[in-house]
mmCIF file of C-alpha atoms in Angstrom:
data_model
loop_
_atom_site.group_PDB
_atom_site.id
_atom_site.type_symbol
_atom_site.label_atom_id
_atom_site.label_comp_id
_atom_site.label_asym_id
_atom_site.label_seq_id
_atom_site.Cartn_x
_atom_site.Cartn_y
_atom_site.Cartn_z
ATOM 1 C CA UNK A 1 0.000 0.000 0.000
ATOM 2 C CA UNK A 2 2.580 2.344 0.754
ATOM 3 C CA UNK A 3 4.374 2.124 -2.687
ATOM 4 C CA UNK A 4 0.548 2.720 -4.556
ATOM 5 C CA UNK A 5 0.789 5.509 -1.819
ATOM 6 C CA UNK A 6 4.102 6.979 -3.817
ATOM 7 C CA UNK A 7 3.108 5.986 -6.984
ATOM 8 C CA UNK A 8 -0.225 7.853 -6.616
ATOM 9 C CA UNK A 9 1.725 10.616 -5.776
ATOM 10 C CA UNK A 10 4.481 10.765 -8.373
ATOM 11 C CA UNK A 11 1.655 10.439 -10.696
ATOM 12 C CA UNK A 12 0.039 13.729 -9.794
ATOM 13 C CA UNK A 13 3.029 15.423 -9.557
ATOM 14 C CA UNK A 14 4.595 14.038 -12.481
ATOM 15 C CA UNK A 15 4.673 17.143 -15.472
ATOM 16 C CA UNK A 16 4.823 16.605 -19.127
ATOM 17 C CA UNK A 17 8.688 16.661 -19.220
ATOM 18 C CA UNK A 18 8.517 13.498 -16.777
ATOM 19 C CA UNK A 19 6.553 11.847 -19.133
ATOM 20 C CA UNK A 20 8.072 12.417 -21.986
ATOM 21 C CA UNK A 21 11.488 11.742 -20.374
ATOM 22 C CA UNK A 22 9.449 8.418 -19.835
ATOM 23 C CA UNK A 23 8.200 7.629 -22.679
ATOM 24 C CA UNK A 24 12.073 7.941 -24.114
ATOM 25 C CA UNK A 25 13.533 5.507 -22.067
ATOM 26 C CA UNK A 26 10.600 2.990 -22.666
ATOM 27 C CA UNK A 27 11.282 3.585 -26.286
ATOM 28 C CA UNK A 28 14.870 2.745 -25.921
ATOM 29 C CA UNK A 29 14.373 -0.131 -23.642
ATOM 30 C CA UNK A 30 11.732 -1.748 -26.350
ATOM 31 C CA UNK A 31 14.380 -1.257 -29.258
ATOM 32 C CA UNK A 32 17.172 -2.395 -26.981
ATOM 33 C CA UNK A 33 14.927 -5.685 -26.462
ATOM 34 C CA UNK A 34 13.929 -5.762 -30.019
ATOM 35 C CA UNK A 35 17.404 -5.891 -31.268
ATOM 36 C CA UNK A 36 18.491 -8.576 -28.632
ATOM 37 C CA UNK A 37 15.188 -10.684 -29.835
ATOM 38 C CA UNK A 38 17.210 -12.874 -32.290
ATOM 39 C CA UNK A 39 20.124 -13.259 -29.854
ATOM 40 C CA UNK A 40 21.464 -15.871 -27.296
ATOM 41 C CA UNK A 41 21.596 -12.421 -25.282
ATOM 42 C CA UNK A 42 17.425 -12.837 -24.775
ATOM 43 C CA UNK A 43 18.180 -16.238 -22.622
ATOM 44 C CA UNK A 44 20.700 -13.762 -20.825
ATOM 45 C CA UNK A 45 18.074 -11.373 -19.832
ATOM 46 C CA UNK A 46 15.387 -13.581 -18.963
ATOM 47 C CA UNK A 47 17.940 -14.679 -16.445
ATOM 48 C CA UNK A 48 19.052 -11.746 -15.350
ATOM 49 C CA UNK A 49 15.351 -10.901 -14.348
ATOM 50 C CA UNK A 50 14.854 -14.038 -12.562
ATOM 51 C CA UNK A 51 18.057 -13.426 -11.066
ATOM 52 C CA UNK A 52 16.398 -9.915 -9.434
ATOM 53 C CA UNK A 53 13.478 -11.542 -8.554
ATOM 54 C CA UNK A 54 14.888 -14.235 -6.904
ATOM 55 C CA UNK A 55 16.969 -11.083 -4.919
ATOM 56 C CA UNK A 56 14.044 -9.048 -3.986
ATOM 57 C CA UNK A 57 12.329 -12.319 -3.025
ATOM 58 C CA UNK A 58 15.178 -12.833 -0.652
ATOM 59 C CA UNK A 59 15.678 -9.605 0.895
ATOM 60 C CA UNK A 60 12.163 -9.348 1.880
ATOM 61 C CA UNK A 61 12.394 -12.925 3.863
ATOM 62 C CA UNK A 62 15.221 -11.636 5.281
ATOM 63 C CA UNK A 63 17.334 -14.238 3.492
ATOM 64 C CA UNK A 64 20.552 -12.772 4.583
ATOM 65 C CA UNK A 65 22.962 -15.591 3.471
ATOM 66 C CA UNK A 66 21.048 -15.631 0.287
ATOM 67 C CA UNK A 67 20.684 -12.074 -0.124
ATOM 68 C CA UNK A 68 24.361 -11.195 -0.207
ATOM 69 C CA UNK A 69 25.391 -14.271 -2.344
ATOM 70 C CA UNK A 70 23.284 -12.774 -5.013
ATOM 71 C CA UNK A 71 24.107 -9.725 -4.600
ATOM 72 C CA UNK A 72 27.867 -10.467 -5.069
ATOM 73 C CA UNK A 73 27.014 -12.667 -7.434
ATOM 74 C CA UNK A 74 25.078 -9.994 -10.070
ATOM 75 C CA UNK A 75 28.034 -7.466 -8.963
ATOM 76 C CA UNK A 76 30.882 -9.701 -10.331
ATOM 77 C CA UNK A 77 28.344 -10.783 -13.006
ATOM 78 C CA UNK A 78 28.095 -7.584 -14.402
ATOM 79 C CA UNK A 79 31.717 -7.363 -15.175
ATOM 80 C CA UNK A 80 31.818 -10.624 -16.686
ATOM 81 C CA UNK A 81 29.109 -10.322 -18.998
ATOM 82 C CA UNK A 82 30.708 -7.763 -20.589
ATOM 83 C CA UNK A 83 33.443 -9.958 -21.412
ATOM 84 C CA UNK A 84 31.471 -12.950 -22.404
ATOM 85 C CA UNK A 85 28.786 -11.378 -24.615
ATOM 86 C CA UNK A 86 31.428 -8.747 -26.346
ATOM 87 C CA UNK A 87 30.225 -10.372 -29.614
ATOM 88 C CA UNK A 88 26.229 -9.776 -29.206
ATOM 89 C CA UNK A 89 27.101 -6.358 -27.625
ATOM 90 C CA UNK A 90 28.953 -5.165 -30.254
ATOM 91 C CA UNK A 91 26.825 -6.118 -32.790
ATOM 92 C CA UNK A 92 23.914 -4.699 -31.592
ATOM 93 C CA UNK A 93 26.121 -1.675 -31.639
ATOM 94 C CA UNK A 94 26.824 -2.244 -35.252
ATOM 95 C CA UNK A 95 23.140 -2.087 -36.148
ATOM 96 C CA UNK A 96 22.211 1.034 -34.227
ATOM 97 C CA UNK A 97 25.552 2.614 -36.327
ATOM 98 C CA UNK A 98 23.893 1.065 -39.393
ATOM 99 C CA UNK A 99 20.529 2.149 -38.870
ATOM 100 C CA UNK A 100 18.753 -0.915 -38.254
ATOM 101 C CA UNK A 101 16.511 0.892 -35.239
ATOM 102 C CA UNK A 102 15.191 2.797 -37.547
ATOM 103 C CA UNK A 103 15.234 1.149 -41.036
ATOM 104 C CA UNK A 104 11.696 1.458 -41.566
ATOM 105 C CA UNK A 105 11.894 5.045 -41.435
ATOM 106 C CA UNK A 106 14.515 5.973 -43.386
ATOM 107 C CA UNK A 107 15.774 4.474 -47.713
ATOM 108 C CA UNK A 108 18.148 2.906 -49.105
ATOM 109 C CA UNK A 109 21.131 4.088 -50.880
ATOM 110 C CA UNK A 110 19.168 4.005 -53.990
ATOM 111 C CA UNK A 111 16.322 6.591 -52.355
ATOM 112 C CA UNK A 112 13.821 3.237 -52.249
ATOM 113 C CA UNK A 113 12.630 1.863 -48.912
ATOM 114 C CA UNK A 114 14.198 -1.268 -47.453
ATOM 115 C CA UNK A 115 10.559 -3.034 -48.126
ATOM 116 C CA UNK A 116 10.125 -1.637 -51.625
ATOM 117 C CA UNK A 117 14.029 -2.235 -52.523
ATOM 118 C CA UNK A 118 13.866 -5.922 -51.761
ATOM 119 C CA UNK A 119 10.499 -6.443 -53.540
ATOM 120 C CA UNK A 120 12.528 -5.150 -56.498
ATOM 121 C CA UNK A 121 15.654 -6.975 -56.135
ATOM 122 C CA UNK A 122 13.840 -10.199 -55.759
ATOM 123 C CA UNK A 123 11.714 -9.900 -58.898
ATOM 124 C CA UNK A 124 14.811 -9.373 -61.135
ATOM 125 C CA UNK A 125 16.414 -12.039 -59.366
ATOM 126 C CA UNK A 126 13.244 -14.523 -60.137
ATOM 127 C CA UNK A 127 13.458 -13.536 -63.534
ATOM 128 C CA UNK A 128 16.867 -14.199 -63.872
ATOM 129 C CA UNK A 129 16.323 -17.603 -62.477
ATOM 130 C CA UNK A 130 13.332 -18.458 -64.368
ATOM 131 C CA UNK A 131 15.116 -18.047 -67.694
ATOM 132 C CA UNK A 132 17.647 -20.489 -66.425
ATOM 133 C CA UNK A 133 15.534 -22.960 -64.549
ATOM 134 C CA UNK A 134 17.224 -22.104 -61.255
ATOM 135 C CA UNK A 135 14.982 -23.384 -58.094
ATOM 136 C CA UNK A 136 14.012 -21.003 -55.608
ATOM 137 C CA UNK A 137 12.157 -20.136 -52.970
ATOM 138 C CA UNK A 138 11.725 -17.066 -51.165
ATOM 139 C CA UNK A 139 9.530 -16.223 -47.782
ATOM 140 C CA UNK A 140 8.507 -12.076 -47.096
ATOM 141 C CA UNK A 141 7.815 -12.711 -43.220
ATOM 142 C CA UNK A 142 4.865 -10.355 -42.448
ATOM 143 C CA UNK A 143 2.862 -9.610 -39.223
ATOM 144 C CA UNK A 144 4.004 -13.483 -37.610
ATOM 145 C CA UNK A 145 7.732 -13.990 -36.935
ATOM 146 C CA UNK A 146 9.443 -16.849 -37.892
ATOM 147 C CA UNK A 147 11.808 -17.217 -35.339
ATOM 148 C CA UNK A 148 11.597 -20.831 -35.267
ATOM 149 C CA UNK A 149 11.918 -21.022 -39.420
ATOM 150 C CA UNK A 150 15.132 -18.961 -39.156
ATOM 151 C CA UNK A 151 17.131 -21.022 -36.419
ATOM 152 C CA UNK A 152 17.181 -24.074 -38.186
ATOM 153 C CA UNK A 153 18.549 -22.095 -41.467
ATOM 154 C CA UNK A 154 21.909 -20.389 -41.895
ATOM 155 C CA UNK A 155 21.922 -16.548 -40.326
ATOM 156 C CA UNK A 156 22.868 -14.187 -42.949
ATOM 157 C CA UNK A 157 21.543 -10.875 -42.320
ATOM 158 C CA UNK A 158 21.808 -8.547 -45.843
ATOM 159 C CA UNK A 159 20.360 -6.372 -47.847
ATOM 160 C CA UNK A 160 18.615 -7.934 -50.257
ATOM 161 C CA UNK A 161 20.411 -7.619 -54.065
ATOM 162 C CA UNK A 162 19.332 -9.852 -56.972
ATOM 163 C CA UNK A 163 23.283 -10.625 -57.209
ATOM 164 C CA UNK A 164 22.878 -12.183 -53.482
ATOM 165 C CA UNK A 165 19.602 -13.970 -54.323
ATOM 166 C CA UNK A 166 21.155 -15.485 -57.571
ATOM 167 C CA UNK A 167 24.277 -16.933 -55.796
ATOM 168 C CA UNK A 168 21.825 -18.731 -52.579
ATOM 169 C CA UNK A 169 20.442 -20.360 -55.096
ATOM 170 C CA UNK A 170 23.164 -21.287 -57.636
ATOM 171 C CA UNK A 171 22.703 -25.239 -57.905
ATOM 172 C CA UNK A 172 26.249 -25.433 -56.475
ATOM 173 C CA UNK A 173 25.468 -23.122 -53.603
ATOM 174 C CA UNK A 174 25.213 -25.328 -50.117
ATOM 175 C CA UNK A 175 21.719 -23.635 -49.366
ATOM 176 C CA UNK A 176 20.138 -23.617 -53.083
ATOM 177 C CA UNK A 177 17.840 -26.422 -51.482
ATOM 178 C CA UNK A 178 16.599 -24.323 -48.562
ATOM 179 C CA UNK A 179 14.280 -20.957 -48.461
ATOM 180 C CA UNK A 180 15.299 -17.918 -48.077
ATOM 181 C CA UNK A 181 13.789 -15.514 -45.097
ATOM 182 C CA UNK A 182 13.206 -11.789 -45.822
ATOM 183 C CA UNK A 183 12.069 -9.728 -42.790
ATOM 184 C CA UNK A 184 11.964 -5.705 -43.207
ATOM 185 C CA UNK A 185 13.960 -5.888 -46.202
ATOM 186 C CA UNK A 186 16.743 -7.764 -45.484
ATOM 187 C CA UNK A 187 17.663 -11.257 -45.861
ATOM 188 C CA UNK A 188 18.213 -12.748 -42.352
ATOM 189 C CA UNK A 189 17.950 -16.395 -43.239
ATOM 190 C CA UNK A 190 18.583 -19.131 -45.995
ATOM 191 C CA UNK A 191 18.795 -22.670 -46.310
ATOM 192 C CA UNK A 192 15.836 -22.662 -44.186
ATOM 193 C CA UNK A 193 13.121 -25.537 -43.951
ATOM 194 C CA UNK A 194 10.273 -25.235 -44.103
ATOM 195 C CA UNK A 195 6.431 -27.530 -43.260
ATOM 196 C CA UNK A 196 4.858 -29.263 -46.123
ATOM 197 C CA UNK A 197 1.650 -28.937 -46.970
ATOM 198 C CA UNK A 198 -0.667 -32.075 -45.853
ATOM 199 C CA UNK A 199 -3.803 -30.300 -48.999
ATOM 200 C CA UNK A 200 -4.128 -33.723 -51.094
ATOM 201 C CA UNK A 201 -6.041 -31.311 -53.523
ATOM 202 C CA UNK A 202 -2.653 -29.995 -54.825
ATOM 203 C CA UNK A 203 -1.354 -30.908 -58.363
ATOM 204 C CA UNK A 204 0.568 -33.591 -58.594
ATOM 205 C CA UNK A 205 2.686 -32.428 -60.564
ATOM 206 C CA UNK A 206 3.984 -29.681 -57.765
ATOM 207 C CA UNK A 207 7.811 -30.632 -56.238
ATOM 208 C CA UNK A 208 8.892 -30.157 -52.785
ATOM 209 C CA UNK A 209 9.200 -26.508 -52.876
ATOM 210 C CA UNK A 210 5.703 -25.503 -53.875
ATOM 211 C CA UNK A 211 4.498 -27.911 -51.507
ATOM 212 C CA UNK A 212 6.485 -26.266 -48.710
ATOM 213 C CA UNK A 213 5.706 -22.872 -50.002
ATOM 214 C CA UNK A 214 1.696 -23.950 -49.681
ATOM 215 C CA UNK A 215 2.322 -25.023 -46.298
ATOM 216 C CA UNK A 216 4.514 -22.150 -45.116
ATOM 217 C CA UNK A 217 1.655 -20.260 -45.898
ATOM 218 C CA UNK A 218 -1.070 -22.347 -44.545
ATOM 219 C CA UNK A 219 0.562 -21.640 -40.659
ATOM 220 C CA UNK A 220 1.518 -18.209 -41.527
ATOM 221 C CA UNK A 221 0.593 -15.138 -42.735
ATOM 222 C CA UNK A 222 3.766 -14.723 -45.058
ATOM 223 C CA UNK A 223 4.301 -14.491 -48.665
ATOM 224 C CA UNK A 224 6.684 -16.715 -50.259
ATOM 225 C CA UNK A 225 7.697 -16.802 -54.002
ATOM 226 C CA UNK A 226 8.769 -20.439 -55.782
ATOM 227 C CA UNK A 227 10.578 -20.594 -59.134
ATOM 228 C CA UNK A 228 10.220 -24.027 -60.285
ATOM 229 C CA UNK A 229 13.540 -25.899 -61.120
ATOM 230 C CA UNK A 230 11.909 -27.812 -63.742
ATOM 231 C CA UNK A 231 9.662 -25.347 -66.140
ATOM 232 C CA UNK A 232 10.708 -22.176 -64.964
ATOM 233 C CA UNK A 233 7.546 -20.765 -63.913
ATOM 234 C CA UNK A 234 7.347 -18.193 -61.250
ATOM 235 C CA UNK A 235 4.595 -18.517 -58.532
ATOM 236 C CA UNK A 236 3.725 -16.927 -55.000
ATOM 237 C CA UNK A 237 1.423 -19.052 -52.058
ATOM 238 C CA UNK A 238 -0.668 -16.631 -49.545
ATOM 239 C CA UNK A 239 -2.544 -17.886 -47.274
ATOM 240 C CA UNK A 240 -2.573 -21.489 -48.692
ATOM 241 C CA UNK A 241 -3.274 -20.616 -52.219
ATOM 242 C CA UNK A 242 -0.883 -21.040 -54.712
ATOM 243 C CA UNK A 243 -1.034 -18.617 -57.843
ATOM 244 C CA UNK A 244 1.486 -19.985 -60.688
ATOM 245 C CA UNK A 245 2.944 -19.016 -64.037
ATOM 246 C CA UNK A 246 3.257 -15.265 -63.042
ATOM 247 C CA UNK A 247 5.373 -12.743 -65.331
ATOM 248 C CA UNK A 248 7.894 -10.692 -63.560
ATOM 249 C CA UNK A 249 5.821 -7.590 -63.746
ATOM 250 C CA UNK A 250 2.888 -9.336 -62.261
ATOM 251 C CA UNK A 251 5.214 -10.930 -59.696
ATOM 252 C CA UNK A 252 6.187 -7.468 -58.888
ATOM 253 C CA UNK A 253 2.470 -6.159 -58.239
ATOM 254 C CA UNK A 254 1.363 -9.245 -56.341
ATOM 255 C CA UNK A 255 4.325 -8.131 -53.961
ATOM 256 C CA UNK A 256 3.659 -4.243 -54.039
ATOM 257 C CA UNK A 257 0.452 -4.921 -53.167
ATOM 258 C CA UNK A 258 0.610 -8.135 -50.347
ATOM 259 C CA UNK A 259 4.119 -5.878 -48.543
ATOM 260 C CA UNK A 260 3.702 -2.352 -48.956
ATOM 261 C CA UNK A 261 1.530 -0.073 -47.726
ATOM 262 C CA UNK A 262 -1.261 2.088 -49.629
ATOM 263 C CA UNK A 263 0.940 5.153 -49.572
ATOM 264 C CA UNK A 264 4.115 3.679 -50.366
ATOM 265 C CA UNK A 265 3.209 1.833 -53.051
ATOM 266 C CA UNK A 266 1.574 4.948 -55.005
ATOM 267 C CA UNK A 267 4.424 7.176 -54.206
ATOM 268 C CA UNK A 268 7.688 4.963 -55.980
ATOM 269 C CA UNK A 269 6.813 3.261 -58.564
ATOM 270 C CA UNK A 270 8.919 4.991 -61.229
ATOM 271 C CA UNK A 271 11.844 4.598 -59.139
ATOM 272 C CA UNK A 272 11.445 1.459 -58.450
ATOM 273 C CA UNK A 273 11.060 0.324 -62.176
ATOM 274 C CA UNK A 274 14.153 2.204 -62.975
ATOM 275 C CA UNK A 275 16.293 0.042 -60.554
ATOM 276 C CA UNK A 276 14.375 -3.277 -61.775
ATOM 277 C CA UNK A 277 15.808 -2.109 -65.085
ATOM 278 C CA UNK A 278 18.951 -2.045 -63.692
ATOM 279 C CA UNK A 279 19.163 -5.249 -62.303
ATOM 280 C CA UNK A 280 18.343 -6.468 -65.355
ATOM 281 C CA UNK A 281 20.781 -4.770 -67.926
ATOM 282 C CA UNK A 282 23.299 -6.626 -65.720
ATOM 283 C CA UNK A 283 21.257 -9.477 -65.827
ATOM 284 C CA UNK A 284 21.973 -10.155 -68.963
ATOM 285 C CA UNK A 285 25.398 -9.108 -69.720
#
């Protein structure tokens, strides 16, 4: 009762510099957590919070032998975390240098969005691979994160280029046979598996990769592109239906308008065009 008490109080004499001086570090502390999501670091704070609970726990049963074990224990700790997670802290630190807190917000060396870019890069990729019979598959991970689908694939985390795309899934690349994870842009995974679908009513004449795209998108709500190894034909599975023998340009709208928002898609398009041109005068030189 006595900390409501406090509370009650710093709440009515809190002013609007408090809470936005609040509403900062709350911020930071989400994007902090965010950023340590994908991380062995997130088992290290989970236990670091059990760790305090277990403290406070302590202290208030007067738990003295306990109390200052801990407490020596999380002051010694401190130090050697630093040491032991250098890696994870310094790559973190690498992504808020690179922009990665706020890469939604802000373009791409080519003036495109990160979103937008990738949608590009990955439809003059798929053509490139369609006219040589190249196998592919490609997930956009939307709203539902596949944390799960990424650990049991090969980290890569890149910006997505149809150069990059092309060499995954050279035949002589080790992860040509796995899928390839796109989250805000970037590639984060490849060589991914993936479930197969258990829908009987699907051709027969679909391989392993359409069947996995179909079930990727049966559990999920993301949007995966399949370039068949055998004909060549381009086709994207949303939520469990498979639409095949796309051309690039309708590949490319499917995309704009499953990933992109209203706005975004209206404002770029020219720009966007210009650097799937691009891609493809290098294509085929």
């Amino acid at each position: 009762m006595e900390f409501v008490e406090k509370l009650f109080v710093y709440v009515q004499t809190a002013s609007a510099a408090d809470v936005i001086d609040i509403l900062i570090v709350a911020f930071l502390i989400y994007k902090v957590m965010t950023l340590l999501r994908d991380t062995s670091a997130e088992r290290l704070i989970k236990g670091i919070i059990i760790l305090l609970i277990v403290m406070e726990v302590a202290r208030w049963a007067r738990l003295n032998t306990i109390s200052y074990v801990l407490d020596k224990t999380y002051t010694i700790g401190l130090y050697a975390l630093i040491v032991i997670f250098q890696p994870e802290l310094r790559r973190m630190l690498e992504q808020v240098g690179k922009g990665k807190v706020v890469r939604g917000l802000i373009a791409n060396r080519d003036g495109i969005p990160a979103a937008e870019s990738a949608i590009v890069q990955v439809t003059a990729a798929c053509e490139a691979m369609s006219w040589t019979r190249t196998g592919a598959l490609i997930v956009f991970e939307r709203g539902e994160k596949l944390g799960e689908i990424i650990k049991n694939g090969t980290y890569i985390d890149a910006e997505t280029s149809a150069e990059l795309v092309k060499n995954v899934f050279y035949p002589k690349s080790p992860l040509h046979d796995g899928a390839m994870v796109i989250r805000e842009g970037r590639i984060i995974a490849a060589g991914c598996v993936l479930p197969l679908s258990g829908n009987q009513s699907l051709s027969r004449d679909l391989g392993t990769r359409h069947r996995a795209a179909v079930g990727m998108s049966e559990t999920s709500d993301a949007v995966l592109v399949v370039v068949s190894e055998e004909t060549g034909s381009i086709s994207v599975a949303i939520g469990g239906m498979l639409k095949r023998h796309l051309a690039p340009e309708t590949l490319e709208k499917v995309l704009r308008a499953e990933l992109l928002p209203e706005e975004t898609t209206n404002d770029k398009p020219k720009s966007a065009k210009a650097v799937l041109k691009k891609w493809k005068g290098r294509a085929s030189k």
